[in-house]
Coordinates of C-alpha atoms (C1' of nucleotides) and ligand atoms in Angstrom, one line a residue:
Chain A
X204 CA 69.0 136.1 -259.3
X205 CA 72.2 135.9 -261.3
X206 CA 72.8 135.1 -264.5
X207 CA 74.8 132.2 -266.1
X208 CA 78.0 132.5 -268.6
X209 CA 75.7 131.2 -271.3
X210 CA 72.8 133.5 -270.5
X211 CA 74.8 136.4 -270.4
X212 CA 76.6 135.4 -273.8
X213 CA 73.3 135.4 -275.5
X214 CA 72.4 138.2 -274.3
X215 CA 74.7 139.9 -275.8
X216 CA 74.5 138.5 -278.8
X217 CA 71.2 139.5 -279.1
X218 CA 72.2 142.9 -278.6
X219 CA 74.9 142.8 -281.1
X220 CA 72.5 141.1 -283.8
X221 CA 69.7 143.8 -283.0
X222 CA 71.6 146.7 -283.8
X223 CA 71.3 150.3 -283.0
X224 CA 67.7 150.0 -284.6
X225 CA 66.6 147.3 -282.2
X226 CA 65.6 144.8 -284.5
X227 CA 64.3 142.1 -283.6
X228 CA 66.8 138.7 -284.2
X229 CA 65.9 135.0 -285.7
X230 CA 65.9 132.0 -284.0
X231 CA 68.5 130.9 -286.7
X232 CA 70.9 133.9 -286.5
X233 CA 71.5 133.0 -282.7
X234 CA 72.1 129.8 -283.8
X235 CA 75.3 130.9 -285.8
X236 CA 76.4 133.3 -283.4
X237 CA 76.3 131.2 -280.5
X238 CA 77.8 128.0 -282.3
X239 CA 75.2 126.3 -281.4
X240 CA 71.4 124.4 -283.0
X241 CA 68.5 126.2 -283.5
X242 CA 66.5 123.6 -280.9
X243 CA 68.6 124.7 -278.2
X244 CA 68.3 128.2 -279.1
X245 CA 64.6 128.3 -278.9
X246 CA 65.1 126.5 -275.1
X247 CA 66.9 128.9 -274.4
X248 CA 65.3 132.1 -275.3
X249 CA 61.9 130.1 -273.1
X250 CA 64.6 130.7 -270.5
X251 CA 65.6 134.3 -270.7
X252 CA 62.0 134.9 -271.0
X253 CA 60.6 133.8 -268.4
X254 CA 63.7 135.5 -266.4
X255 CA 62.0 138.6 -268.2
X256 CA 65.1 139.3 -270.3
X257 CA 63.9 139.4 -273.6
X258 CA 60.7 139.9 -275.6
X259 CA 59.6 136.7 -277.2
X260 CA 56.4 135.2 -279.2
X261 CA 56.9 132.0 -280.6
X262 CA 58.0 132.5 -284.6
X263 CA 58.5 135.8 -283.9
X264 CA 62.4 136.8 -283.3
X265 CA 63.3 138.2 -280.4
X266 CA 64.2 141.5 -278.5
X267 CA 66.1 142.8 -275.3
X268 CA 63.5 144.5 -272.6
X269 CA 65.3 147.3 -270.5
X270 CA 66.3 144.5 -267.9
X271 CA 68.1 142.3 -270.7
X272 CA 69.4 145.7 -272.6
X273 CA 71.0 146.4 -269.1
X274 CA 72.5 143.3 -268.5
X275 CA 73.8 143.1 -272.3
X276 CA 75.6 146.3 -272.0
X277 CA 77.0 145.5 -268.3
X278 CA 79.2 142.4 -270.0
X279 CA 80.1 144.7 -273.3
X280 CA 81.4 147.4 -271.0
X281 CA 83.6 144.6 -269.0
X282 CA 84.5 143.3 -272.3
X283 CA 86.0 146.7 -273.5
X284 CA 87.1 147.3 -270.5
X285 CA 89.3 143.8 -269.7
X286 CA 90.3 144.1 -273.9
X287 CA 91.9 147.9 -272.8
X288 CA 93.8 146.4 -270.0
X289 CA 95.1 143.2 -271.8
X290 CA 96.5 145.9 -274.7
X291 CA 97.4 148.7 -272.5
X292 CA 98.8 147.5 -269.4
X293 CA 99.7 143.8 -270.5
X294 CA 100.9 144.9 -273.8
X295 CA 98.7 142.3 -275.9
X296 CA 98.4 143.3 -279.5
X297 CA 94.5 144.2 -280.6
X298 CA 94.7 140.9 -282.9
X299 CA 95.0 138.9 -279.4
X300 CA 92.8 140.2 -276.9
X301 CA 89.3 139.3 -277.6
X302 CA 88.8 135.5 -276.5
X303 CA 90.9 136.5 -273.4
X304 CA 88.3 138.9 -272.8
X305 CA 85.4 136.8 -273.7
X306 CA 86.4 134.6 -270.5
X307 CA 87.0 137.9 -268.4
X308 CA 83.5 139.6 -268.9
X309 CA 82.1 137.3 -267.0
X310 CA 83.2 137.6 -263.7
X311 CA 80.9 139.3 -261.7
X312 CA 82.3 141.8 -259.2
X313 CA 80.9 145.7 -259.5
X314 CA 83.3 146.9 -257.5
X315 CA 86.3 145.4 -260.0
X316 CA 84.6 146.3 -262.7
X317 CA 84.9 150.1 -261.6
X318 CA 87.9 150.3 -260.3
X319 CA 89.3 148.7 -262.8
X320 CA 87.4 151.1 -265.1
X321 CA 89.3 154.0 -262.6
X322 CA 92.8 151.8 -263.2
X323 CA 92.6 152.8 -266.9
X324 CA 91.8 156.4 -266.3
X325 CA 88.0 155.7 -267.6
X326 CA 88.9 155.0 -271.2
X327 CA 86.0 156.1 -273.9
X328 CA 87.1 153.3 -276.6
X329 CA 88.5 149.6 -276.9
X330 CA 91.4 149.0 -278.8
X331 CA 88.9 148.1 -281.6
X332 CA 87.5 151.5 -281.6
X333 CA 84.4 150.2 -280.0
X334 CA 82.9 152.4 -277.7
X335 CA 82.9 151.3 -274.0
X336 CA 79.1 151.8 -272.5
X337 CA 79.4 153.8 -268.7
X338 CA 78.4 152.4 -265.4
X339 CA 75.0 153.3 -265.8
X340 CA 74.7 151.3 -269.1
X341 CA 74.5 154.8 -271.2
X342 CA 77.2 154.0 -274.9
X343 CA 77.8 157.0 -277.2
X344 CA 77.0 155.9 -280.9
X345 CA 79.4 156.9 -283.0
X346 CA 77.9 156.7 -286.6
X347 CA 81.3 156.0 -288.4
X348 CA 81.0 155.0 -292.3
X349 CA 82.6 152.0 -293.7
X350 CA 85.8 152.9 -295.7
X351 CA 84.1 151.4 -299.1
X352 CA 81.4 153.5 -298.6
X353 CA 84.4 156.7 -299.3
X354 CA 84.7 158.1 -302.5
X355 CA 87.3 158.6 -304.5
X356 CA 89.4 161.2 -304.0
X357 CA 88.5 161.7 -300.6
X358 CA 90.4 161.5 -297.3
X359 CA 89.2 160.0 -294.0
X360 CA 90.5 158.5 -290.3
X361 CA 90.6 155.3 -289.6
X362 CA 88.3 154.6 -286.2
X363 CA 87.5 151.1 -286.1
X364 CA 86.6 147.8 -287.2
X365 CA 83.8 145.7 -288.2
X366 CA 85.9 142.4 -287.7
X367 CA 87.3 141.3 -284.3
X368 CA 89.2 138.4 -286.0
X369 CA 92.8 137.4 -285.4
X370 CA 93.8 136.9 -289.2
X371 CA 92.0 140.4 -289.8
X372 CA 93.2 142.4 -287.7
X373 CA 96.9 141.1 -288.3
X374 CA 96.6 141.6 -291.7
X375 CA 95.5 145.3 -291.0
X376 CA 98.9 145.6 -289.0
X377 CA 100.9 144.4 -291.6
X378 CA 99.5 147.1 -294.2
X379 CA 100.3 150.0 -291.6
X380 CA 96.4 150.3 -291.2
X381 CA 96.1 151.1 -287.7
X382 CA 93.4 153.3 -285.6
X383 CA 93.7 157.1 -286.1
X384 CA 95.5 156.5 -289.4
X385 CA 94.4 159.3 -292.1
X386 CA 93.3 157.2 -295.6
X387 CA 93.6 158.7 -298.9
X388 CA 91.4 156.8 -301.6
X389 CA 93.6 157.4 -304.5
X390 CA 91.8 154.8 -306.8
X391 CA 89.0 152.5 -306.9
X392 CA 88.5 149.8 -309.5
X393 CA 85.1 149.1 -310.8
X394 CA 84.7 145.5 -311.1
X395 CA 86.1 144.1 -308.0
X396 CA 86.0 147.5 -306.0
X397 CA 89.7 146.6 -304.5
X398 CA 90.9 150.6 -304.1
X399 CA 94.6 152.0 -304.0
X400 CA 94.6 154.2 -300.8
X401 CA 97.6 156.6 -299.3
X402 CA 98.3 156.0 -295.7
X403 CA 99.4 159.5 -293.5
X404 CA 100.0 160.9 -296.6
X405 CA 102.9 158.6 -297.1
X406 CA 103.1 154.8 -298.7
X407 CA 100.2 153.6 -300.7
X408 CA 98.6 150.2 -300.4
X409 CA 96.0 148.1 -302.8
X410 CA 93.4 146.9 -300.5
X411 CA 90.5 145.0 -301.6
X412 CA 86.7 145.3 -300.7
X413 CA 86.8 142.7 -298.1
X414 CA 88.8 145.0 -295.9
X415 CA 87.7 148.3 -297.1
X416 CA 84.1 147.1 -296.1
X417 CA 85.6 146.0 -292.4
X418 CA 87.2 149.5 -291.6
X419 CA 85.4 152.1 -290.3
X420 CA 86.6 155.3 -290.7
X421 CA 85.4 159.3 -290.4
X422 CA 85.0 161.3 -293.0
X423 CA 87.4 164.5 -293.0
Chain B
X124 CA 92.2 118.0 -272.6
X125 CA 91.0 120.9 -270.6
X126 CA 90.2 120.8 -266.8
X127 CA 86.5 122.2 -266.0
X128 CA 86.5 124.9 -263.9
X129 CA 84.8 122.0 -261.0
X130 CA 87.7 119.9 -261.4
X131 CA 90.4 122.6 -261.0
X132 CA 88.8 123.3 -257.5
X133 CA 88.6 120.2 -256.6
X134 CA 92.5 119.6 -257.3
X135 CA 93.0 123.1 -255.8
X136 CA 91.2 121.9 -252.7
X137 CA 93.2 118.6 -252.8
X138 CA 96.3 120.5 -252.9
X139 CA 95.6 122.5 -249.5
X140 CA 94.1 120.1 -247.8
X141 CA 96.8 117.4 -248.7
X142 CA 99.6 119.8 -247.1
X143 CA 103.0 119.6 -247.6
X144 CA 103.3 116.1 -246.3
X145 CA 101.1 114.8 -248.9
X146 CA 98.5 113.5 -247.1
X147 CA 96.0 111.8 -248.3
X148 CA 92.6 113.7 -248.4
X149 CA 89.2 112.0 -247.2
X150 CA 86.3 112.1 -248.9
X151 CA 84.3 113.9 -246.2
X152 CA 86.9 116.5 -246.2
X153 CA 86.1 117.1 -249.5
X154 CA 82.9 117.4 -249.6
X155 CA 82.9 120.4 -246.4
X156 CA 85.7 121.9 -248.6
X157 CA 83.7 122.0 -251.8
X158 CA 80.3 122.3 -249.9
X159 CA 78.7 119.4 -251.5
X160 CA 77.6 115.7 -250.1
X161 CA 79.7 112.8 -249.7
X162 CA 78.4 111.1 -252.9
X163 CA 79.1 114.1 -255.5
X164 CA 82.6 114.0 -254.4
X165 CA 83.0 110.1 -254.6
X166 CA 81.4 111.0 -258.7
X167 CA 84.2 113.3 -259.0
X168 CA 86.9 111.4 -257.5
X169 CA 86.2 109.1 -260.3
X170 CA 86.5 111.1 -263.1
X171 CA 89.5 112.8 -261.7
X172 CA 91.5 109.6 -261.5
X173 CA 90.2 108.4 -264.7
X174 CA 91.9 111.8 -266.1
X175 CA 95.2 110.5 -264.3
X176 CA 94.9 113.9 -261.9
X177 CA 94.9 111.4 -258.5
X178 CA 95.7 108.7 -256.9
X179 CA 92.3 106.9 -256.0
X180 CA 91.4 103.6 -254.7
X181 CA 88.0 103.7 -253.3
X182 CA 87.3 103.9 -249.4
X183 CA 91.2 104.9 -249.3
X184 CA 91.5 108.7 -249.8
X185 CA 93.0 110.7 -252.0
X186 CA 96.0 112.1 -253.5
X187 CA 97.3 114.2 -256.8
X188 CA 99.5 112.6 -259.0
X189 CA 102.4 114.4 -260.7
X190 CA 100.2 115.9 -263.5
X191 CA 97.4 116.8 -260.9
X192 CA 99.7 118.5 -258.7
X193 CA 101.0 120.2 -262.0
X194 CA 97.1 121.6 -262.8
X195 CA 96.8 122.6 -258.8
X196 CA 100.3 124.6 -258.8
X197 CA 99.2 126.4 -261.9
X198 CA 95.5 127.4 -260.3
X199 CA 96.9 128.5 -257.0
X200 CA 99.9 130.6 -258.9
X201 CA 97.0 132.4 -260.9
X202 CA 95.0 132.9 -257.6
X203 CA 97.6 134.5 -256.3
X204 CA 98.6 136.7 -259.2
X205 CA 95.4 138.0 -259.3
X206 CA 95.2 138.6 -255.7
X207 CA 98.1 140.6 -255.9
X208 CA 96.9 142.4 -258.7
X209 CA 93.6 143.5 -257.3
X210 CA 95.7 144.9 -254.1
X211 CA 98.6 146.5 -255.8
X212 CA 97.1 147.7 -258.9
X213 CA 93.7 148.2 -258.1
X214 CA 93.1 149.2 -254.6
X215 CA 91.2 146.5 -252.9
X216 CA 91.8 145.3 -249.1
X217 CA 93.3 142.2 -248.6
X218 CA 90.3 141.6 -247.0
X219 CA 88.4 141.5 -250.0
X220 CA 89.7 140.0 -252.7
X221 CA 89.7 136.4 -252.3
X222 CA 86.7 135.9 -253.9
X223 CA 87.1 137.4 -257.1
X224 CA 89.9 135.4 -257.2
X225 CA 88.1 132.6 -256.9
X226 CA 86.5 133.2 -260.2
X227 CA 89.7 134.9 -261.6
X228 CA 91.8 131.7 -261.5
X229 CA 90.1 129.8 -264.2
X230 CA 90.8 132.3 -266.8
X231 CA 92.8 129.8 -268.9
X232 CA 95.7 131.6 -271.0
X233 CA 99.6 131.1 -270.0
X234 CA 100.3 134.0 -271.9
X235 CA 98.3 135.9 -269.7
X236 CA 99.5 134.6 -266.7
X237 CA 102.8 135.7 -267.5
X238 CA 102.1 139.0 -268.6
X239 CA 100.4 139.4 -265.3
X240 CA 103.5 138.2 -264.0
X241 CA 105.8 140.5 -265.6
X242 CA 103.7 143.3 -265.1
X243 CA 103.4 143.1 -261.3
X244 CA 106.9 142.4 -261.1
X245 CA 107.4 138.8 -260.3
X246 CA 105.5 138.8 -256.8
X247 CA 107.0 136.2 -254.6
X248 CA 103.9 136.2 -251.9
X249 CA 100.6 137.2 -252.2
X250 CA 98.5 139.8 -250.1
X251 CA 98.0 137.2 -247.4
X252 CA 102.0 136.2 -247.3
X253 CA 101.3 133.2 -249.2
X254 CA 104.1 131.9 -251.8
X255 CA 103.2 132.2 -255.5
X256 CA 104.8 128.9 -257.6
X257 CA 106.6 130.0 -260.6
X258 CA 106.0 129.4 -263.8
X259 CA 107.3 126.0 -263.6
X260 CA 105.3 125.3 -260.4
X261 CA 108.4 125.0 -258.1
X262 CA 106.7 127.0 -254.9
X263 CA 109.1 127.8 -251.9
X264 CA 107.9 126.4 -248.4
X265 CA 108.4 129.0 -246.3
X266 CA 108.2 127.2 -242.9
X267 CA 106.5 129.6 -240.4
X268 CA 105.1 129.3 -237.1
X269 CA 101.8 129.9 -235.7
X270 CA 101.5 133.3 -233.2
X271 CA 100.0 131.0 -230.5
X272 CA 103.4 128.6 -230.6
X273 CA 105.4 131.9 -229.4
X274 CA 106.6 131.7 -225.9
X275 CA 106.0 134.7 -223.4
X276 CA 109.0 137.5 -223.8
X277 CA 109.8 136.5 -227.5
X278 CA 109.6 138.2 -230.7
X279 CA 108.2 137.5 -233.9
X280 CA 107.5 139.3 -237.3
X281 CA 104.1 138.4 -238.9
X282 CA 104.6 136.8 -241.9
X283 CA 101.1 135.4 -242.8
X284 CA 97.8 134.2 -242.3
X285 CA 95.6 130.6 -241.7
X286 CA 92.4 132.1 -242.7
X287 CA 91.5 134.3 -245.9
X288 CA 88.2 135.3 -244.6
X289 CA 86.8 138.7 -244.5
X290 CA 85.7 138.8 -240.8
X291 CA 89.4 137.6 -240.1
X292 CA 91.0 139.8 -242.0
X293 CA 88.8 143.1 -241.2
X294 CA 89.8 142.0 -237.6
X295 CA 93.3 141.9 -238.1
X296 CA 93.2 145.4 -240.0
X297 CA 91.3 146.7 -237.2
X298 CA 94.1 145.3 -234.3
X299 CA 96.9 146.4 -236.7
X300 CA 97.6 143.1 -237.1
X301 CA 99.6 143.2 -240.9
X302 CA 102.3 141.8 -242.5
X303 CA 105.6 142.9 -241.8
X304 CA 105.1 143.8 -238.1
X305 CA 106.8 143.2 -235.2
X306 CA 104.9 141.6 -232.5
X307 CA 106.2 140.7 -229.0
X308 CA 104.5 138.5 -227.0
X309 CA 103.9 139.9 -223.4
X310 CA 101.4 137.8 -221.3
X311 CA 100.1 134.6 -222.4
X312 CA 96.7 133.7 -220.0
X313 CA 97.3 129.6 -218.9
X314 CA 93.2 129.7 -218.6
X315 CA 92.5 130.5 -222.6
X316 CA 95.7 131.2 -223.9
X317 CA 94.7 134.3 -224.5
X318 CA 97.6 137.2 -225.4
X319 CA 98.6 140.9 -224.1
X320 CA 101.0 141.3 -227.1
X321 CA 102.9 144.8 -228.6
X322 CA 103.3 145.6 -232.3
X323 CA 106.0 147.8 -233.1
X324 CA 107.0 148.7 -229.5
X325 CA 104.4 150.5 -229.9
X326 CA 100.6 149.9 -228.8
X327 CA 99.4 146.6 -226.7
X328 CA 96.7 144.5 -227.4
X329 CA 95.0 141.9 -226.4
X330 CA 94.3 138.6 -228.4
X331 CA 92.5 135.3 -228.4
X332 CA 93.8 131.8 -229.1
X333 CA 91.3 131.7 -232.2
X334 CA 93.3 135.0 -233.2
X335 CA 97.0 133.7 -232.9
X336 CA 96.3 130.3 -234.1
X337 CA 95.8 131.6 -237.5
X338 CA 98.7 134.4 -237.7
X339 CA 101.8 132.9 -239.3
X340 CA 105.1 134.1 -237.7
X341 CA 109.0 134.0 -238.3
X342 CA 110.7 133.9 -234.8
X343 CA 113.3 137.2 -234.4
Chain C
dA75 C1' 45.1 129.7 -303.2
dA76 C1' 47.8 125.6 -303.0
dA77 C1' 52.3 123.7 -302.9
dA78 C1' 57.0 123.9 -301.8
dA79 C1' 60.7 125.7 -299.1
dA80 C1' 62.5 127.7 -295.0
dA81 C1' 62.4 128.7 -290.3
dT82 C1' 61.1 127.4 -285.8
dT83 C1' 59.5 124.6 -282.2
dT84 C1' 58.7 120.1 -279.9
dA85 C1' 60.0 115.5 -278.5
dG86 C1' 63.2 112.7 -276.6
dG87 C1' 67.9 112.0 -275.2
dC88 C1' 72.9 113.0 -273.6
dT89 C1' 76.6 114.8 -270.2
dA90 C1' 78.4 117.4 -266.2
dG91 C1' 77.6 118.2 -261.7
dT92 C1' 74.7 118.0 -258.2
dC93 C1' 71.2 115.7 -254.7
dT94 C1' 68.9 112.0 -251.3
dA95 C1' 68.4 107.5 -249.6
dA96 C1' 70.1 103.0 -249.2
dA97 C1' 73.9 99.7 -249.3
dA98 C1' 78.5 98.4 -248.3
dA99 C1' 83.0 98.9 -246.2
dT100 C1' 85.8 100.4 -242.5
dG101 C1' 86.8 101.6 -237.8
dT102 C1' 85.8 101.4 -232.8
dA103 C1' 84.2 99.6 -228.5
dT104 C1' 82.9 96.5 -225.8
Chain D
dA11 C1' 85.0 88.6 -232.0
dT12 C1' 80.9 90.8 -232.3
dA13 C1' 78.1 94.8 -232.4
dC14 C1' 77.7 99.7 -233.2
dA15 C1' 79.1 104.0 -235.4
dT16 C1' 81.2 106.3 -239.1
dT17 C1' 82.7 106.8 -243.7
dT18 C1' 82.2 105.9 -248.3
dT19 C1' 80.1 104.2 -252.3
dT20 C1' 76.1 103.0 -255.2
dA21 C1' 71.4 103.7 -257.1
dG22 C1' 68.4 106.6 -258.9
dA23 C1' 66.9 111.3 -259.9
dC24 C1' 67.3 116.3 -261.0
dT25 C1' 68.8 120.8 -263.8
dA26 C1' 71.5 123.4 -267.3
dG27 C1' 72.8 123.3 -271.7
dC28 C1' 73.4 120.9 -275.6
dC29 C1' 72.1 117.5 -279.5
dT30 C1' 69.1 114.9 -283.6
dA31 C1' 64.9 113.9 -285.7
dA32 C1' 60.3 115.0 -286.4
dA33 C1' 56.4 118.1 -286.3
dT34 C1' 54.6 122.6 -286.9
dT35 C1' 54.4 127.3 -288.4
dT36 C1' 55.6 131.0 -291.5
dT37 C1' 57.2 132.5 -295.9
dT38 C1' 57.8 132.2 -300.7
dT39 C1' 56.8 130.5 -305.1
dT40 C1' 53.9 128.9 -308.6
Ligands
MN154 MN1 81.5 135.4 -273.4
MN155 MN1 86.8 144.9 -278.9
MN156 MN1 87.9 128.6 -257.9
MN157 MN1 95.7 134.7 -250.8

DNA sequence: AAAAAAATTTAGGCTAGTCTAAAAATGTAT
DNA sequence: ATACATTTTTAGACTAGCCTAAATTTTTTT
């Protein structure tokens, strides 16, 4: 049978919160994630349980099975996909796309979802950077390092973010910091670990380490 | 507030069945249109005029107020974008995109809308020659007449359709029945008013009454 | 190993939207 | 005008998804 708005949000929260290393997630961190109380949580995950979705033992955290891993990475794929044609073809900025695309990636069709997928010439990346999983639920992991993590003295590109935020990602536009920029780390100051970094080889910018640890870039 | 994605289609369905005479709209009528009983629809009702989206006195039908007929405007002008969408941008039939539609119209941004707007170029009609309000929900009424209302030995251009269903609309496809052609009417049988008609000067066909009561016409 | 703290589940309840069955209002036909 | 038929509303109940408060389990600290 078909699954609900709400089913499929948690889903994919689940898969977001278990990571690459399939860990298994807390009763509590769905609880943040979803905006919602940890009693209605645990009703829920009964639910998607006995639907065969996840993996759950009371107390123990929970896990996608295949079936639920399937579904999760159906709605991230229309996700990406919808947030590429809101930026590319409706010319949204990045900093405006991702509620939009939170309603949108729930619509059902297969048949939209590929051709729209065809539409945008079968893009590999959102405009976050995120990579956009293929029909048959297969995503590339693309093991980028955060831009804190650079040393300095070295030079990497800029290939995505670990915020989705409005504020964030507007703040990133108005300090030229944009995907496929080159970063220079020029300086990094020990106590606070804010960093002086050269953009495309041209104007330098402080930045401190609550955006340095939200980029994600590629070493060079 | 916001409108529930239930409440939209019930003011939708108020809209269409109320016509453009304003009628008012039984409750029965309601409930075939929204496939429910009676007594969900009288629930509804309720709420709806306690929102101050329709007229409502009990046992005496319904119709939309200003502000309801404001909400239904803006759901059918978002219908219809995104029906044209999925037939100019993305391929589909017209025979098949109603239904996304259906879910596509409760998408809630007005920036969206108007991007969608802009980008397929400020459709007047959509795929099934139905009028799209503007932004301001001012909608032309285009006043058409039905194929069957066509004497023998006139001509007509097809302008539109009664019924948005597949089966129709494959039918139509299959006769060569589409928008923008010529059709003249040849015969017309007194025992079933059925039709030997010509498209284009070119090919005949025959039609039933069930088929040319729900083909909109301009008279030549 | 017991006590305290934190996390999770259960119990009971709420709203939106639906249902069936019964009651009331309206409309029609003698 | 009265009776019958139809339409509509009310009454009471259900599910999905959420809540608070209380009980239970697990984890951490002493
Ligand atoms: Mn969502
Ligand atoms: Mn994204
Ligand atoms: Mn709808
Ligand atoms: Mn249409």
């Amino acid at each position: 049978m078909q699954n609900s708005f709400t089913e499929e949000n948690y889903l994919k929260i689940i898969h977001n919160l278990s990571g690459r290393e399939d860990l298994e997630v807390s009763t509590n961190a769905l609880a943040e994630s979803t905006a919602t109380r940890a009693a209605s949580v645990t009703d829920m995950l009964r639910k998607l349980a006995d639907k065969g979705l996840i993996h759950y033992k009371k107390y123990q955290g929970v896990r996608l099975t295949e079936q639920g891993q399937k579904v999760a990475l159906k709605v991230i794929r229309k996700h990406r996909l919808w947030e590429v044609f809101l930026v590319e073809k409706l010319g949204f900025g990045w900093d405006e796309v991702h509620d939009i695309a939170e309603e949108l990636e729930h619509i059902p069709s297969d048949r939209l979802v590929e051709r729209l997928d065809a539409f945008l010439d079968h893009p590999q990346f959102d405009p976050h950077g995120d990579p956009i999983p293929d029909a048959k639920g297969n995503m590339p992991v693309p093991d980028y390092m955060k831009l804190s993590d650079i040393a300095m003295g070295n030079k990497a590109l800029m290939m995505g973010v670990l915020e989705h935020t409005t504020p964030f990602l507007q703040h990133l536009d108005r300090s030229g910091l944009t995907l496929g920029c080159e970063i220079e780390i020029k300086e990094v100051n020990e106590f606070d670990k804010s960093a002086l970094i050269q953009i495309n080889n041209q104007r330098t910018l402080f930045i401190s380490q609550e955006v340095s640890k939200n980029v994600l870039v590629q070493r060079l």
